[in-house]
């Protein structure tokens, strides 16, 4: 890194790191800009507001876009590995969050895609050097990742079930009750099984209501499964962190609290 | 405390403590007054009842307010540190619960704010000297507080997701299906993701229903996360309380509260 | 018991016990009668069916009632302690399940109260000598009972919250959106917080929808709390049952699996 | 097996096993055919699509059916125990997934039963030799099976409750609010207790809304029970798998899978 130009290095520490006061100030500014920008895009979609404040919205949008464009190019310039940044998750998000405004010159309505900017918020977690937050988030996402295989087996079973139930309800209720096709019935089944229950489609016949009751009770039981999976996984992660008694001889982790000997090298612990 | 006047001290033990019979009687009276007062405010808002019993309601309200005002001033008078009480949580609640009636002389409708009185119920937990309740509540709130960091990381991620999904649904469904703006779409997303599902807004297009199905299934999985967090945290608090007895001879943990001997080395505990 | 008459004793073993073939046959017959009787009462409430089969329903109802009346008097006769049976939970249920038919001679519509008969189903668990079921049920209800204090603290807090939120929503939304009074608003808040979400009342104003979103997200978090409580309690019950190593000297239960000494009397276990 | 004809054996390894490249290719082909076939049946039920593409759908359906028929007969031919296959779960599913098309020549509309084909997806889990998936699935279904007794006791209690509440609501609300009969009221109770909340039926009277609120809060608590059951069961299965290594010297349990020494007495394990 000493071979890089002084300006480049300075920009790098400001933009990609958050330890220095300048870096923190930069990150806070960007955070505020992102929230303001997402708010403007959201409000612009409200008809009454658009009618009255269209010019204000357009002006603000262009200001945000130009600022984010400048930021993007400084990032590309200052990072030691530009290509790696450009094709990283956050690099793509940064790019996607400026393109729609330029696109809106050509394609009408594409400025709503600007909402993708909210994804940029994820990178701001670093701002307050919230290692505490980051650790907890890490722990959470570890537990969720470890449960993914179980959850996908579970989801596969549920989706198969949903297709079967949806088809049966289509045959039982028919188009008169709003079950106009099998895909619509499948949609209804998901709405019911997840206990969302819009009520835009609801069974009318006695048999349909009996079947719907079964689906609801099933959904009630089914919700227990992902909860159980995630809880067990979290509790496991939790325990791993709680019982990290380390062997002073071979540095093996994970000994029970009441261990007298290392299970890896047989070293006797001092009590 | 011996320097304070006898009356002041007497009032203090009655109002702020619940050990004496007088203190208990005072607390029970206040409890009944609060519930009665909140009930009156609620009933007053029902049109048919207001039409017929307006004078009754107004009279009762003024009686409750005057009683609570007297109580408030006695509290301020009898406490050794008036300012600390006035600006404490319950001090502010006590004040807020009498102001609206006086305000209603000037601003119409402000008497509904009287419902804030229900917050006063929280202080009544002491009445029956329910240390058991208080301990359990303490344990609960400890577990919830310990999970707050994890839950806020989780909520932040969910809110980001909700904004993104809301915007996509706005573009996909459009105003015809009731998705009249991005904020409305975000509202719909929250209604769906939390499995509330009013049905005031529901997707009409095939693509919208497919996306909605994904959101619901996601919501189904997402609900597992806070449950897992709170359960693990509670189980941890629970274990801490259950296994605090350590053998002074061999330092083995996990003895039952009523243990007389160490289960590991047979050492006899001092009782 | 040898002093009681032979008939009385015979009836007792048939009706109150389920070990003999006659006892089992009796219990199965009663089970079928109860289900048939509840089904008849339910079907009678359907307008189309009542119109066509009223006489059939009335006849069946009187048959069931007379049979249950006979059963009731035999129970009173054969039990050694009639008063204890009459005022026991099941004694009262048995009585309540026959009274409504006789009442319907005087008060119209009271026959619907016959549905109370379904409660009698609870006693039938004994039929198949399902000690397995009974144990599991016992374990379940123990866990729920042990969580009751925590759950009532939790419910108290939630109800206080519900009254506050309901009042705020009443002020924010007003009668135009269906929030016609504070009690109605409280009803809406419960519908939303529990994620039921009928949609009969839904916020229309922007501010109301923002508040509703907060309530929903809160409800999402709140549901984690009773789940956590029950899970921890069940897991505790589970562990208690798993570690019932009993001391052969003093018969104290609850030793850890790796205990070498009884924690109660210090007796050294044979390994 | 050496006595069987070479062709039969070859077909058997291709169709019933997934280790060979030919077997994998066969399974992937079948998987794609099943998904395509279920998709066609679903789309055919959409009125607009059926009107325009009926001939395409019919042709595709017959192609799929003929392919599945050939597959079925090859399976019957190649398996060493044809009867065992025919009456196995998957044998019946395979048969049921071809019959409806032939039936549709006689009975109109029966082709929708073809959706049963989706059940065949379950057998495809073997494709990628996903033993990982199969193990996790096994673990999941073990936990669910172990909880079944507890869950059925729980469901029995809930259903009894639902009948009682439904009857009370029928008496309280009456037919004016849509509670047209006891079965309909029971349906409403299930919709509410499971927090689905369609809103097609909703209480209108004050008393009805109070009762409904109680049901919702109860449903909120009730959902904790199956979740607790499944979580505890999963956690138990999890622990069993984690702590199966016992020291042959001191019989201490709970060694990690990769332990070389007993953590209690230092004994070196045979590897």
Tab-separated table of C-alpha atoms in Angstrom, chain C residues 41 44-45 50 58 61 100-101 103-115, chain D residues 167 170-171 182:
chain	number	residue	atom	x	y	z
C	41	UNK	CA	-77.314	-30.153	17.943
C	44	UNK	CA	-80.112	-28.613	13.885
C	45	UNK	CA	-78.828	-25.028	13.816
C	50	UNK	CA	-83.957	-27.753	10.545
C	58	UNK	CA	-86.163	-33.416	18.215
C	61	UNK	CA	-82.317	-35.111	21.090
C	100	UNK	CA	-80.976	-27.768	28.455
C	101	UNK	CA	-83.336	-30.249	26.741
C	103	UNK	CA	-85.326	-26.318	29.826
C	104	UNK	CA	-86.216	-26.093	26.113
C	105	UNK	CA	-89.747	-27.112	27.080
C	106	UNK	CA	-89.971	-23.746	28.834
C	107	UNK	CA	-87.378	-21.448	27.222
C	108	UNK	CA	-87.076	-21.513	23.419
C	109	UNK	CA	-83.574	-21.842	21.947
C	110	UNK	CA	-81.932	-23.161	25.101
C	111	UNK	CA	-81.294	-26.506	23.412
C	112	UNK	CA	-78.193	-24.991	21.807
C	113	UNK	CA	-76.612	-25.060	25.249
C	114	UNK	CA	-76.531	-28.819	24.747
C	115	UNK	CA	-73.243	-28.297	23.000
D	167	UNK	CA	-71.821	-22.531	19.849
D	170	UNK	CA	-73.805	-18.577	17.414
D	171	UNK	CA	-76.078	-17.795	20.358
D	182	UNK	CA	-73.251	-23.721	14.644
